[in-house]
Tab-separated table of C-alpha atoms (C1' of nucleotides) in Angstrom:
chain	number	residue	atom	x	y	z
S	1	MET	CA	135.341	-50.717	209.143
S	2	GLU	CA	134.504	-48.038	211.667
S	3	THR	CA	131.519	-45.877	210.789
S	4	LEU	CA	131.483	-42.136	211.246
S	5	ILE	CA	129.246	-42.319	214.287
S	6	GLU	CA	131.287	-45.060	215.922
S	7	LYS	CA	134.285	-42.839	215.566
S	8	HIS	CA	132.665	-39.987	217.451
S	9	LEU	CA	130.594	-41.789	220.062
S	10	PRO	CA	133.392	-41.965	222.666
S	11	ASP	CA	133.826	-38.198	222.484
S	12	PHE	CA	130.080	-37.686	222.781
S	13	ARG	CA	129.841	-40.076	225.727
S	14	GLN	CA	132.522	-38.142	227.511
S	15	GLN	CA	130.566	-34.916	226.993
S	16	MET	CA	127.387	-36.598	228.197
S	17	ASN	CA	129.138	-37.761	231.341
S	18	LYS	CA	129.361	-34.136	232.412
S	19	MET	CA	125.575	-34.192	232.708
S	20	VAL	CA	124.432	-37.760	233.286
S	21	ILE	CA	126.542	-40.840	233.842
S	22	PHE	CA	125.217	-43.783	231.861
S	23	ASN	CA	126.368	-47.288	232.755
S	24	ASP	CA	127.274	-49.520	229.826
S	25	GLU	CA	123.869	-51.174	229.576
S	26	GLU	CA	122.080	-47.841	229.540
S	27	TRP	CA	124.575	-46.367	227.121
S	28	ASN	CA	124.171	-49.195	224.651
S	29	VAL	CA	120.423	-48.763	224.509
S	30	PHE	CA	120.832	-44.994	224.275
S	31	ALA	CA	123.522	-45.009	221.620
S	32	LYS	CA	121.481	-47.247	219.312
S	33	HIS	CA	119.036	-44.380	218.887
S	34	LEU	CA	121.626	-41.783	217.961
S	35	ASN	CA	122.487	-40.612	214.492
S	36	ILE	CA	125.254	-38.512	213.092
S	37	LYS	CA	124.813	-35.702	210.636
S	38	ALA	CA	127.435	-33.843	208.664
S	39	LEU	CA	126.145	-30.454	207.555
S	40	HIS	CA	127.803	-27.997	205.260
S	41	LYS	CA	127.974	-24.279	205.808
S	42	LYS	CA	124.518	-22.729	205.277
S	43	ASP	CA	122.712	-26.072	205.479
S	44	HIS	CA	119.653	-26.090	207.700
S	45	PHE	CA	119.038	-28.220	210.749
S	46	THR	CA	115.402	-27.128	210.911
S	47	ARG	CA	113.297	-24.424	209.272
S	48	VAL	CA	110.507	-22.043	210.212
S	49	GLY	CA	107.189	-23.798	209.757
S	50	GLU	CA	108.637	-27.276	210.053
S	51	VAL	CA	108.280	-29.435	213.117
S	52	CYS	CA	111.742	-29.766	214.641
S	53	LYS	CA	112.167	-33.504	214.643
S	54	GLU	CA	115.467	-33.863	216.438
S	55	LEU	CA	117.725	-32.651	219.161
S	56	GLY	CA	121.302	-32.013	218.097
S	57	PHE	CA	124.664	-31.953	219.815
S	58	ILE	CA	127.359	-30.023	218.007
S	59	LEU	CA	130.519	-32.128	217.922
S	60	SER	CA	132.250	-29.500	215.842
S	61	GLY	CA	131.098	-26.334	214.133
S	62	SER	CA	128.569	-23.682	215.048
S	63	VAL	CA	125.006	-22.725	214.245
S	64	ARG	CA	122.666	-19.791	214.450
S	65	LEU	CA	118.957	-19.762	215.153
S	66	TYR	CA	116.887	-17.177	213.334
S	67	HIS	CA	113.365	-16.025	212.696
S	68	VAL	CA	111.891	-14.773	209.466
S	69	ILE	CA	109.941	-11.527	209.676
S	70	ASN	CA	108.588	-9.960	206.479
S	71	GLY	CA	111.091	-11.966	204.505
S	72	GLU	CA	113.965	-10.734	206.654
S	73	GLU	CA	116.077	-12.964	208.836
S	74	LYS	CA	116.533	-12.031	212.495
S	75	THR	CA	119.204	-14.019	214.259
S	76	GLY	CA	118.216	-14.786	217.830
S	77	TYR	CA	120.703	-17.291	219.134
S	78	PHE	CA	124.065	-18.928	218.542
S	79	CYS	CA	125.499	-22.247	219.558
S	80	LEU	CA	129.119	-23.230	219.375
S	81	ASP	CA	130.519	-26.728	219.564
S	82	LYS	CA	129.908	-29.016	222.541
S	83	GLU	CA	126.435	-27.598	223.005
S	84	PHE	CA	122.973	-28.949	222.366
S	85	ILE	CA	120.859	-27.212	219.780
S	86	CYS	CA	117.186	-27.446	219.010
S	87	SER	CA	114.104	-25.415	218.234
S	88	TYR	CA	112.907	-26.503	221.648
S	89	LYS	CA	109.301	-25.402	221.706
S	90	SER	CA	108.714	-26.986	218.330
S	91	PHE	CA	110.605	-30.110	219.344
S	92	LEU	CA	108.907	-30.495	222.719
S	93	LYS	CA	105.401	-29.903	221.454
S	94	GLN	CA	106.028	-31.384	218.016
S	95	GLU	CA	104.352	-28.430	216.400
S	96	PRO	CA	105.547	-26.178	213.556
S	97	GLY	CA	108.367	-24.001	214.789
S	98	LEU	CA	109.047	-20.282	214.582
S	99	SER	CA	112.792	-20.718	214.188
S	100	SER	CA	115.218	-21.856	211.564
S	101	ILE	CA	118.555	-23.281	212.593
S	102	GLN	CA	121.368	-22.877	210.117
S	103	VAL	CA	124.925	-24.107	210.223
S	104	LEU	CA	127.504	-21.297	210.161
S	105	GLU	CA	130.384	-23.516	209.056
S	106	ASP	CA	130.801	-27.146	208.153
S	107	SER	CA	129.607	-28.963	211.239
S	108	LEU	CA	129.223	-32.422	212.685
S	109	LEU	CA	126.226	-33.185	214.862
S	110	ILE	CA	124.993	-36.099	216.919
S	111	THR	CA	121.225	-36.201	216.678
S	112	LEU	CA	118.425	-37.832	218.614
S	113	SER	CA	114.990	-37.856	217.046
S	114	HIS	CA	111.876	-37.030	218.989
S	115	ILE	CA	110.530	-40.507	218.345
S	116	ALA	CA	113.725	-42.055	219.691
S	117	LEU	CA	113.608	-39.815	222.733
S	118	ARG	CA	110.036	-40.909	223.458
S	119	GLN	CA	111.084	-44.552	223.161
S	120	LEU	CA	114.039	-44.021	225.467
S	121	LEU	CA	111.812	-42.254	227.990
S	122	ASP	CA	109.534	-45.297	227.947
S	123	HIS	CA	112.272	-47.921	227.889
S	124	PRO	CA	112.757	-49.460	231.357
S	125	VAL	CA	116.542	-49.476	231.057
S	126	THR	CA	116.878	-45.821	230.108
S	127	ALA	CA	113.702	-44.112	231.350
S	128	TYR	CA	115.166	-42.751	234.564
S	129	LYS	CA	118.387	-41.448	233.094
S	130	MET	CA	116.601	-39.934	230.138
S	131	GLU	CA	114.251	-37.994	232.390
S	132	ARG	CA	117.306	-36.654	234.160
S	133	PHE	CA	119.035	-35.907	230.873
S	134	GLY	CA	116.010	-33.964	229.701
S	135	ARG	CA	115.813	-32.116	232.971
S	136	LEU	CA	119.449	-31.078	232.951
S	137	ILE	CA	119.453	-29.929	229.342
S	138	ALA	CA	116.381	-27.836	229.981
S	139	GLU	CA	117.790	-26.401	233.195
S	140	GLN	CA	121.003	-25.419	231.477
S	141	LEU	CA	119.073	-23.598	228.806
S	142	ILE	CA	116.976	-21.792	231.395
S	143	CYS	CA	120.136	-20.376	232.939
S	144	CYS	CA	121.175	-19.020	229.532
S	145	TYR	CA	117.755	-17.560	228.884
S	146	GLU	CA	117.545	-15.910	232.292
S	147	ASP	CA	120.741	-14.016	231.587
S	148	ARG	CA	119.594	-13.164	228.111
S	149	VAL	CA	116.248	-11.739	229.154
S	150	GLN	CA	117.865	-9.868	232.017
S	151	ALA	CA	120.244	-8.269	229.539
S	152	PHE	CA	117.318	-7.002	227.470
S	153	VAL	CA	115.471	-5.674	230.499
S	154	THR	CA	118.371	-4.047	232.330
S	155	GLN	CA	120.880	-2.994	229.685
S	156	ASN	CA	120.888	-0.805	226.595
S	157	PRO	CA	122.351	-2.098	223.326
S	158	GLU	CA	125.798	-0.636	223.972
S	159	GLU	CA	125.977	-2.267	227.388
S	160	ARG	CA	124.794	-5.557	225.956
S	161	TYR	CA	127.498	-5.460	223.313
S	162	ALA	CA	130.165	-4.556	225.855
S	163	ALA	CA	129.031	-7.413	228.093
S	164	LEU	CA	129.222	-9.795	225.171
S	165	LEU	CA	132.742	-8.632	224.391
S	166	LYS	CA	133.707	-9.308	227.967
S	167	ASN	CA	131.859	-12.513	228.796
S	168	ASN	CA	131.516	-14.267	225.486
S	169	PRO	CA	134.403	-13.354	223.224
S	170	ARG	CA	134.283	-16.797	221.663
S	171	ILE	CA	130.974	-15.994	220.001
S	172	LEU	CA	132.386	-12.876	218.398
S	173	GLN	CA	135.117	-14.727	216.561
S	174	HIS	CA	133.225	-16.714	213.988
S	175	ILE	CA	130.107	-14.683	213.634
S	176	PRO	CA	129.308	-11.951	211.088
S	177	GLN	CA	128.326	-8.662	212.635
S	178	HIS	CA	124.890	-8.350	211.123
S	179	PHE	CA	123.899	-11.599	212.828
S	180	LEU	CA	125.194	-10.261	216.103
S	181	ALA	CA	123.187	-7.077	215.666
S	182	ASN	CA	119.862	-8.922	215.688
S	183	TYR	CA	121.064	-10.986	218.599
S	184	LEU	CA	121.532	-7.733	220.512
S	185	GLY	CA	118.132	-6.489	219.388
S	186	ILE	CA	119.382	-3.748	217.049
S	187	THR	CA	120.168	-3.175	213.363
S	188	PRO	CA	123.566	-3.780	211.767
S	189	VAL	CA	123.989	-0.053	211.161
S	190	SER	CA	123.373	0.688	214.798
S	191	LEU	CA	125.886	-1.940	215.888
S	192	SER	CA	128.460	-0.393	213.611
S	193	ARG	CA	127.943	2.962	215.309
S	194	ILE	CA	128.205	1.435	218.757
S	195	ARG	CA	131.465	-0.224	217.785
S	196	LYS	CA	132.798	3.097	216.588
S	197	ARG	CA	131.859	4.724	219.879
S	198	ILE	CA	133.449	1.983	221.968
S	199	PHE	CA	136.667	1.466	220.100
S	200	GLN	CA	137.637	5.034	219.203
S	201	THR	CA	138.024	6.149	222.828
J	1	MET	CA	91.645	-29.430	262.982
J	2	GLU	CA	92.654	-29.067	259.370
J	3	THR	CA	95.852	-27.105	258.805
J	4	LEU	CA	96.202	-24.508	256.091
J	5	ILE	CA	98.340	-26.750	253.913
J	6	GLU	CA	96.026	-29.744	254.308
J	7	LYS	CA	93.223	-27.545	253.100
J	8	HIS	CA	95.040	-26.652	249.882
J	9	LEU	CA	96.878	-29.866	249.045
J	10	PRO	CA	93.998	-31.402	247.051
J	11	ASP	CA	93.884	-28.338	244.813
J	12	PHE	CA	97.643	-28.454	244.380
J	13	ARG	CA	97.607	-32.175	243.592
J	14	GLN	CA	95.035	-31.579	240.911
J	15	GLN	CA	97.268	-28.929	239.350
J	16	MET	CA	100.268	-31.248	239.561
J	17	ASN	CA	98.331	-33.987	237.811
J	18	LYS	CA	98.387	-31.840	234.707
J	19	MET	CA	102.139	-32.398	234.608
J	20	VAL	CA	102.968	-35.615	236.454
J	21	ILE	CA	100.576	-38.148	237.885
J	22	PHE	CA	101.721	-39.300	241.333
J	23	ASN	CA	100.245	-42.451	242.802
J	24	ASP	CA	99.243	-42.258	246.451
J	25	GLU	CA	102.499	-43.662	247.805
J	26	GLU	CA	104.568	-41.209	245.774
J	27	TRP	CA	102.287	-38.341	246.644
J	28	ASN	CA	102.503	-39.000	250.356
J	29	VAL	CA	106.288	-38.888	250.317
J	30	PHE	CA	106.215	-35.812	248.113
J	31	ALA	CA	103.606	-33.927	250.104
J	32	LYS	CA	105.519	-34.378	253.359
J	33	HIS	CA	108.204	-32.081	251.960
J	34	LEU	CA	105.886	-29.280	250.964
J	35	ASN	CA	105.210	-26.130	252.904
J	36	ILE	CA	102.672	-23.389	252.554
J	37	LYS	CA	103.423	-19.704	252.717
J	38	ALA	CA	101.020	-16.798	253.003
J	39	LEU	CA	102.620	-13.592	251.775
J	40	HIS	CA	101.241	-10.108	251.960
J	41	LYS	CA	101.394	-7.574	249.188
J	42	LYS	CA	104.968	-6.325	248.738
J	43	ASP	CA	106.486	-9.191	250.722
J	44	HIS	CA	109.463	-10.882	249.086
J	45	PHE	CA	109.799	-14.491	248.087
J	46	THR	CA	113.524	-14.056	247.387
J	47	ARG	CA	115.890	-11.114	247.024
J	48	VAL	CA	118.851	-10.106	244.871
J	49	GLY	CA	122.036	-11.439	246.425
J	50	GLU	CA	120.285	-14.191	248.356
J	51	VAL	CA	120.357	-17.820	247.348
J	52	CYS	CA	116.840	-18.756	246.265
J	53	LYS	CA	116.105	-21.614	248.600
J	54	GLU	CA	112.719	-22.729	247.348
J	55	LEU	CA	110.500	-23.321	244.397
J	56	GLY	CA	107.012	-21.870	244.724
J	57	PHE	CA	103.623	-22.611	243.238
J	58	ILE	CA	101.147	-19.751	243.346
J	59	LEU	CA	97.829	-21.063	244.633
J	60	SER	CA	96.393	-17.552	244.549
J	61	GLY	CA	97.831	-14.131	243.922
J	62	SER	CA	100.559	-12.881	241.621
J	63	VAL	CA	104.222	-11.940	241.725
J	64	ARG	CA	106.794	-10.008	239.796
J	65	LEU	CA	110.478	-10.745	239.352
J	66	TYR	CA	112.805	-7.769	239.184
J	67	HIS	CA	116.446	-6.796	239.061
J	68	VAL	CA	118.108	-3.902	240.821
J	69	ILE	CA	120.321	-1.700	238.671
J	70	ASN	CA	121.900	1.407	240.187
J	71	GLY	CA	119.299	1.320	242.927
J	72	GLU	CA	116.490	1.155	240.398
J	73	GLU	CA	114.103	-1.760	240.048
J	74	LYS	CA	113.619	-3.297	236.609
J	75	THR	CA	110.737	-5.730	236.399
J	76	GLY	CA	111.565	-8.655	234.151
J	77	TYR	CA	108.828	-11.210	234.644
J	78	PHE	CA	105.369	-11.803	236.031
J	79	CYS	CA	103.628	-14.883	237.296
J	80	LEU	CA	99.939	-15.222	237.952
J	81	ASP	CA	98.239	-17.922	239.962
J	82	LYS	CA	98.557	-21.606	239.104
J	83	GLU	CA	102.130	-21.110	237.964
J	84	PHE	CA	105.490	-22.039	239.416
J	85	ILE	CA	107.808	-19.244	240.412
J	86	CYS	CA	111.485	-19.261	241.254
J	87	SER	CA	114.746	-17.464	240.666
J	88	TYR	CA	115.755	-20.548	238.742
J	89	LYS	CA	119.427	-20.038	238.114
J	90	SER	CA	119.990	-19.181	241.737
J	91	PHE	CA	117.813	-22.066	242.868
J	92	LEU	CA	119.364	-24.625	240.546
J	93	LYS	CA	122.952	-23.679	241.259
J	94	GLN	CA	122.304	-22.601	244.847
J	95	GLU	CA	124.267	-19.448	244.282
J	96	PRO	CA	123.347	-15.816	245.035
J	97	GLY	CA	120.676	-14.670	242.618
J	98	LEU	CA	120.323	-11.622	240.406
J	99	SER	CA	116.577	-11.383	240.868
J	100	SER	CA	114.139	-10.416	243.555
J	101	ILE	CA	110.655	-11.877	243.557
J	102	GLN	CA	107.955	-9.777	245.135
J	103	VAL	CA	104.314	-10.495	245.734
J	104	LEU	CA	101.983	-8.057	243.929
J	105	GLU	CA	98.957	-8.829	246.096
J	106	ASP	CA	98.249	-11.028	249.088
J	107	SER	CA	99.202	-14.483	247.863
J	108	LEU	CA	99.247	-18.092	248.927
J	109	LEU	CA	102.103	-20.316	247.803
J	110	ILE	CA	103.021	-23.973	248.085
J	111	THR	CA	106.783	-24.205	248.454
J	112	LEU	CA	109.393	-26.916	248.049
J	113	SER	CA	112.847	-26.248	249.411
J	114	HIS	CA	115.970	-27.096	247.464
J	115	ILE	CA	117.033	-29.487	250.193
J	116	ALA	CA	113.684	-31.260	250.054
J	117	LEU	CA	113.892	-31.455	246.273
J	118	ARG	CA	117.337	-33.072	246.494
J	119	GLN	CA	115.997	-35.588	248.987
J	120	LEU	CA	113.017	-36.390	246.786
J	121	LEU	CA	115.308	-36.794	243.763
J	122	ASP	CA	117.321	-39.325	245.786
J	123	HIS	CA	114.371	-41.073	247.404
J	124	PRO	CA	113.646	-44.407	245.682
J	125	VAL	CA	109.889	-43.909	245.807
J	126	THR	CA	109.895	-40.455	244.235
J	127	ALA	CA	113.174	-40.185	242.278
J	128	TYR	CA	111.733	-41.043	238.886
J	129	LYS	CA	108.673	-38.844	239.108
J	130	MET	CA	110.691	-35.958	240.509
J	131	GLU	CA	113.118	-36.087	237.608
J	132	ARG	CA	110.149	-35.892	235.302
J	133	PHE	CA	108.586	-33.120	237.323
J	134	GLY	CA	111.801	-31.137	237.114
J	135	ARG	CA	112.062	-31.773	233.406
J	136	LEU	CA	108.520	-30.674	232.653
J	137	ILE	CA	108.710	-27.506	234.733
J	138	ALA	CA	111.946	-26.545	233.014
J	139	GLU	CA	110.576	-27.349	229.563
J	140	GLN	CA	107.496	-25.250	230.190
J	141	LEU	CA	109.651	-22.319	231.165
J	142	ILE	CA	111.813	-22.730	228.081
J	143	CYS	CA	108.748	-22.347	225.888
J	144	CYS	CA	107.933	-19.073	227.653
J	145	TYR	CA	111.488	-17.818	227.328
J	146	GLU	CA	111.712	-18.717	223.654
J	147	ASP	CA	108.715	-16.541	222.921
J	148	ARG	CA	110.034	-13.783	225.122
J	149	VAL	CA	113.454	-13.635	223.500
J	150	GLN	CA	111.912	-13.856	220.048
J	151	ALA	CA	109.756	-10.852	220.909
J	152	PHE	CA	112.857	-8.824	221.775
J	153	VAL	CA	114.682	-9.872	218.645
J	154	THR	CA	111.887	-9.534	216.110
J	155	GLN	CA	109.570	-6.818	217.433
J	156	ASN	CA	109.858	-3.187	218.436
J	157	PRO	CA	108.398	-1.993	221.755
J	158	GLU	CA	105.081	-0.987	220.232
J	159	GLU	CA	104.650	-4.367	218.592
J	160	ARG	CA	105.580	-6.115	221.828
J	161	TYR	CA	102.957	-4.156	223.722
J	162	ALA	CA	100.309	-4.830	221.095
J	163	ALA	CA	101.124	-8.541	221.192
J	164	LEU	CA	100.822	-8.532	224.958
J	165	LEU	CA	97.428	-6.847	224.733
J	166	LYS	CA	96.314	-9.539	222.347
J	167	ASN	CA	97.862	-12.680	223.803
J	168	ASN	CA	98.155	-11.985	227.484
J	169	PRO	CA	95.423	-9.601	228.567
J	170	ARG	CA	95.291	-11.266	231.964
J	171	ILE	CA	98.702	-9.873	232.838
J	172	LEU	CA	97.585	-6.333	232.079
J	173	GLN	CA	94.765	-6.363	234.582
J	174	HIS	CA	96.533	-6.417	237.902
J	175	ILE	CA	99.858	-4.922	237.001
J	176	PRO	CA	100.961	-1.272	237.250
J	177	GLN	CA	102.146	0.172	233.992
J	178	HIS	CA	105.648	1.091	235.064
J	179	PHE	CA	106.313	-2.571	235.836
J	180	LEU	CA	105.048	-3.515	232.408
J	181	ALA	CA	107.323	-0.952	230.804
J	182	ASN	CA	110.477	-2.657	232.075
J	183	TYR	CA	109.018	-5.998	231.059
J	184	LEU	CA	108.787	-4.639	227.521
J	185	GLY	CA	112.313	-3.257	227.726
J	186	ILE	CA	111.369	0.433	227.763
J	187	THR	CA	110.744	3.256	230.242
J	188	PRO	CA	107.333	4.058	231.748
J	189	VAL	CA	107.269	7.372	229.889
J	190	SER	CA	107.829	5.609	226.629
J	191	LEU	CA	105.069	3.095	227.323
J	192	SER	CA	102.697	5.929	228.029
J	193	ARG	CA	103.458	7.421	224.620
J	194	ILE	CA	102.959	4.076	222.914
J	195	ARG	CA	99.583	3.686	224.594
J	196	LYS	CA	98.562	7.109	223.366
J	197	ARG	CA	99.575	6.216	219.832
J	198	ILE	CA	97.693	2.928	219.889
J	199	PHE	CA	94.465	3.974	221.577
J	200	GLN	CA	93.814	7.365	219.985
J	201	THR	CA	93.390	5.981	216.486
R	1	DC	C1'	86.339	12.355	254.115
R	2	DT	C1'	90.803	14.225	253.817
R	3	DT	C1'	95.564	13.624	253.242
R	4	DT	C1'	99.342	11.378	251.418
R	5	DT	C1'	101.446	8.442	248.285
R	6	DT	C1'	101.697	6.221	244.138
R	7	DT	C1'	100.839	5.997	239.426
R	8	DC	C1'	100.076	7.853	234.894
R	9	DT	C1'	100.333	11.391	231.534
R	10	DT	C1'	102.279	15.287	229.199
R	11	DA	C1'	105.848	18.481	227.685
R	12	DT	C1'	110.589	19.718	226.462
R	13	DC	C1'	115.033	18.644	225.211
R	14	DT	C1'	118.755	15.438	224.134
R	15	DT	C1'	120.380	11.153	222.613
R	16	DT	C1'	119.874	7.072	220.267
R	17	DT	C1'	118.063	4.202	216.859
R	18	DG	C1'	115.860	3.092	212.362
R	19	DT	C1'	115.925	3.769	207.387
R	20	DT	C1'	117.907	4.264	203.114
R	21	DA	C1'	121.566	4.741	200.178
R	22	DA	C1'	126.328	5.037	198.856
R	23	DC	C1'	130.994	3.347	199.011
R	24	DG	C1'	134.969	0.375	199.680
R	25	DT	C1'	136.420	-4.230	201.058
R	26	DT	C1'	136.523	-9.005	201.265
R	27	DC	C1'	135.329	-13.426	199.860
R	28	DG	C1'	134.027	-17.117	196.939
R	29	DT	C1'	133.069	-18.478	192.198
R	30	DT	C1'	133.763	-18.924	187.638
I	1	DA	C1'	142.290	-12.699	186.973
I	2	DA	C1'	137.686	-10.954	186.816
I	3	DC	C1'	133.216	-10.955	188.395
I	4	DG	C1'	129.430	-10.739	191.499
I	5	DA	C1'	127.650	-11.263	196.034
I	6	DA	C1'	127.972	-10.431	200.781
I	7	DC	C1'	129.677	-7.569	204.424
I	8	DG	C1'	131.001	-3.497	207.139
I	9	DT	C1'	131.157	1.405	207.537
I	10	DT	C1'	129.510	5.994	206.924
I	11	DA	C1'	126.281	9.803	206.020
I	12	DA	C1'	121.792	12.223	206.230
I	13	DC	C1'	117.315	12.443	207.682
I	14	DA	C1'	113.217	10.881	210.152
I	15	DA	C1'	111.310	8.513	213.961
I	16	DA	C1'	111.492	6.841	218.376
I	17	DA	C1'	113.270	6.513	222.995
I	18	DG	C1'	115.685	8.300	227.263
I	19	DA	C1'	115.900	11.915	230.921
I	20	DT	C1'	113.837	15.175	233.664
I	21	DA	C1'	110.273	17.811	235.545
I	22	DA	C1'	105.563	19.177	236.332
I	23	DG	C1'	100.895	18.285	236.835
I	24	DA	C1'	96.563	15.266	236.908
I	25	DA	C1'	94.441	11.155	238.403
I	26	DA	C1'	93.909	7.254	241.117
I	27	DA	C1'	94.786	4.450	245.094
I	28	DA	C1'	96.076	3.842	249.760
I	29	DA	C1'	96.371	5.424	254.384
I	30	DG	C1'	94.825	7.830	258.170
DNA sequence: CTTTTTTCTTATCTTTTGTTAACGTTCGTT
DNA sequence: AACGAACGTTAACAAAAGATAAGAAAAAAG
């Protein structure tokens, strides 16, 4: 009988091929270290204060990353399907993280634990490709972050929201507005006012 | 006679060893592709609209990264000595960049061109170590960006300034306040008011 | 040392945002 | 179907930030 992970590995391999092409030998070693995780809406992938122990790839679903400040949640990031998700600083340094990652809808993730990643980085068959994999994931994220920080430095909240509407409409679909508000660096009330201003013209 | 770059390579190698240890053979191939650049205060390392053609390591000095919006400069990032600097998205994708990088004081940089990096990534002697080098640089930057985005999402300008005072006093030394203001996502006038509030208690 | 330029502060006014609370709606649960 | 919880909008007030201009202070240039 085919297991859940076996069912989804071909899809995942195809996604991986967009970044790094593994030959069959490399892939077999790599795939042995992967796990699959089905999470239900509102389940957590990692929590503030925990060490983030794995890197995830969202086969289907979506997640948000948030911080907890004075008991309040501040959403800082979203990931939709076909993207990697992780509390990176916590994962990379294996230290307690400042972010929680929560699933926004029932989701299916491929995961790679930090221990497995270390082994793959040391394994002669996979070491080279894994270094490249790590490099490309990190570089991709840097490109996202550069845009994000630039938006905070050069735009006001209304402009940031308008840009999001234009460039990232897919995010707006599934995601409650009060999460979006934090993402834009404002309160839900303020976002509601901005929406009124934009749409009533 | 010793050239300028020969004089500074040992220092640079020592800094590199903190990330990736090159053996002598690897180092020799690597070092052949490096250049050195002496920039005077206000000189530019790269400009908005240009493709960023090189990665830099600041041996001495400091730089700021800024964007140009409606003819106005908005400073988004600083780097002090012993750090790598680059308009990463532009460099990685070799596309026109959205950032200018300007030297804040007379500075000395080791540079590696994108072409050289590609060659080193393909060169059998250096490929593996260069992948790792690229990964570690990118991962380091991600950690910085995570903190920076979290600051925007979870703190107000006053809290961001206070945190900077506490955690990054070194940045405050050399850098004019109006640059800092953009970095914090506010105007210079507003930063001045925040300073008054904080220091007069 | 003087002049010029840059940087920082202060003041005023306007706009925007934060805060709190109320209200209606939607959604999921029982 | 009824209930409660979560969500979005709106209102009113307070607090903070933006814009602009003027003046003081500091740094750079001559």
